[in-house]
Amino acid sequence: MTVQFDLEAEIQRLLTEHDRIAEQGITVHRRENVVVLGGEVESAERRDEICRQITGRFPEIEITCDIGITRAQAPSEVEEIS
Amino acid sequence: MIRIAAVGDVHVDKDVVGRYRPALEQLPDRADALLIAGDLTRHGTPDEAKCFATEFGGLAVPVVVVLGNHDHQSDQQQQVTEVLTDAGITVLECSSTVLEINGHRLGIAGAKGFGGGFAGACASNFGEREMKDFVGTTEDIADRLGESLRSVRCDALVALTHYAPVPETLAGEPLEIYPFLGCYQLGNAIDSAPTALALHGHAHHGSERGRTPGGVPVRNVAHPVIKQAYNVYQLLSETVDSQLVPA
């Protein structure tokens, strides 16, 4: 249990503190022997870099990447504030 | 009527340049100003600030921003601010600006804000020097944001922060990290003035809507929350039309 918690914490810190990533919005969940990454980032390059860095740091861990790219289309509605 | 476009946490670097621009080119048909709630860049470098200015500058509407924690990562926030200011973008930090829009005065007071937590589960200005420095920073920023809000003379007043002023818009984030996502002191500052709308970012997994204890509407406009290039909010309405663009 301790090992599982430490792994998730270390991945979270890697994602935040690594100078090529700096992402704080990625979720990390362990399923059996697979680590599932979730959340959204601003570019495919950033998503790929996240997976590359985790695989490089923890080569024995199988990674499943569910990270999406946040949509950036113009809105079609307005909200009235009252 | 005033229409405000807003987004936060766009985290621009060279890989992101061009993603927002198609939607931004349509913005002047949809809103009168663009407000951005911090985390403009990924690491807070001047080069990334130039990328942000390329993407979000040069619009036909005023652009007003606050910095976020990512924009402080390289300890170059002053240089980042200069790059943005040189590009015609207004950067607020415990300060305010007034925009003349459609015969109305839109006041915007902004600050990055800071963490500290919320009523019943907040940090106190007590104990170790590091703890007192942490909460002292929270209190100082909130006090100065309140002064900025109360100093503005306008028809509609908007508070713009990166950190959250209420816990409601954090729903979806782990409870354990609420103290790192915002503080109740920002909500008190917002309630100390006749604020019409409070906008913030920072909480990527949070919720969109909340209200301060005093009843001010709060909107979390973090990009992963709103899931589009920007939201549009209408103030000082004479008539209500929820469609931005005629069908």
Tab-separated table of C-alpha atoms in Angstrom, chain A residues 16-27 38-43 45-46 49 69-82, chain B residues 3 9-11 13 15-16 19-20 23 26 30 42-43 69-70 196 205 209 211 219 223 227-230 232-235 237 240-242 244:
chain	number	residue	atom	x	y	z
A	16	THR	CA	4.912	19.244	-11.745
A	17	GLU	CA	8.614	19.784	-11.180
A	18	HIS	CA	10.185	18.452	-14.398
A	19	ASP	CA	11.262	21.454	-16.434
A	20	ARG	CA	9.830	20.032	-19.664
A	21	ILE	CA	6.419	19.239	-18.221
A	22	ALA	CA	5.198	21.508	-15.368
A	23	GLU	CA	1.701	20.031	-15.301
A	24	GLN	CA	-0.344	20.068	-12.099
A	25	GLY	CA	-3.644	18.921	-13.586
A	26	ILE	CA	-2.832	15.275	-14.383
A	27	THR	CA	-4.492	12.538	-12.354
A	38	GLY	CA	-6.014	11.355	-16.820
A	39	GLY	CA	-6.783	15.032	-17.278
A	40	GLU	CA	-6.287	17.420	-20.163
A	41	VAL	CA	-3.332	19.365	-21.531
A	42	GLU	CA	-2.939	22.091	-24.148
A	43	SER	CA	-1.075	20.167	-26.845
A	45	GLU	CA	3.359	17.392	-27.737
A	46	ARG	CA	2.841	17.975	-24.012
A	49	GLU	CA	6.250	14.334	-23.294
A	69	ILE	CA	-6.258	17.758	-25.466
A	70	THR	CA	-8.498	20.576	-24.253
A	71	ARG	CA	-10.821	21.776	-26.997
A	72	ALA	CA	-10.324	25.369	-28.110
A	73	GLN	CA	-13.343	26.219	-30.236
A	74	ALA	CA	-15.219	29.529	-29.947
A	75	PRO	CA	-18.327	29.510	-27.715
A	76	SER	CA	-21.847	29.715	-29.122
A	77	GLU	CA	-23.657	30.917	-25.993
A	78	VAL	CA	-23.470	33.740	-23.494
A	79	GLU	CA	-24.352	33.621	-19.798
A	80	GLU	CA	-26.204	36.576	-18.359
A	81	ILE	CA	-24.892	37.515	-14.918
A	82	SER	CA	-27.487	38.884	-12.523
B	3	ARG	CA	-20.031	41.191	-22.846
B	9	ASP	CA	-4.867	28.411	-17.447
B	10	VAL	CA	-4.024	28.499	-21.129
B	11	HIS	CA	-0.375	27.565	-20.377
B	13	ASP	CA	4.384	27.768	-24.987
B	15	ASP	CA	3.555	24.087	-28.956
B	16	VAL	CA	0.301	25.903	-28.213
B	19	ARG	CA	-4.519	26.632	-31.202
B	20	TYR	CA	-6.573	29.519	-29.796
B	23	ALA	CA	-11.509	31.265	-31.882
B	26	GLN	CA	-14.075	35.531	-33.763
B	30	ARG	CA	-18.913	37.940	-29.427
B	42	ARG	CA	3.879	27.046	-18.675
B	43	HIS	CA	7.089	28.085	-16.873
B	69	ASN	CA	1.595	30.461	-10.169
B	70	HIS	CA	3.052	29.005	-13.392
B	196	ALA	CA	-20.800	42.092	-10.110
B	205	HIS	CA	-10.729	19.699	-12.045
B	209	ARG	CA	-20.186	28.124	-10.745
B	211	ARG	CA	-21.078	32.444	-5.083
B	219	ARG	CA	-16.993	31.565	-12.237
B	223	HIS	CA	-9.628	26.108	-19.673
B	227	LYS	CA	-13.645	23.190	-22.391
B	228	GLN	CA	-13.715	25.889	-25.058
B	229	ALA	CA	-11.472	28.806	-25.969
B	230	TYR	CA	-13.344	31.238	-23.690
B	232	VAL	CA	-18.779	34.907	-22.526
B	233	TYR	CA	-20.598	36.670	-19.695
B	234	GLN	CA	-23.123	39.476	-20.128
B	235	LEU	CA	-23.376	42.327	-17.630
B	237	SER	CA	-28.247	43.567	-19.623
B	240	VAL	CA	-31.358	38.692	-22.644
B	241	ASP	CA	-30.274	36.779	-25.731
B	242	SER	CA	-28.437	33.551	-24.974
B	244	LEU	CA	-23.976	34.744	-29.305
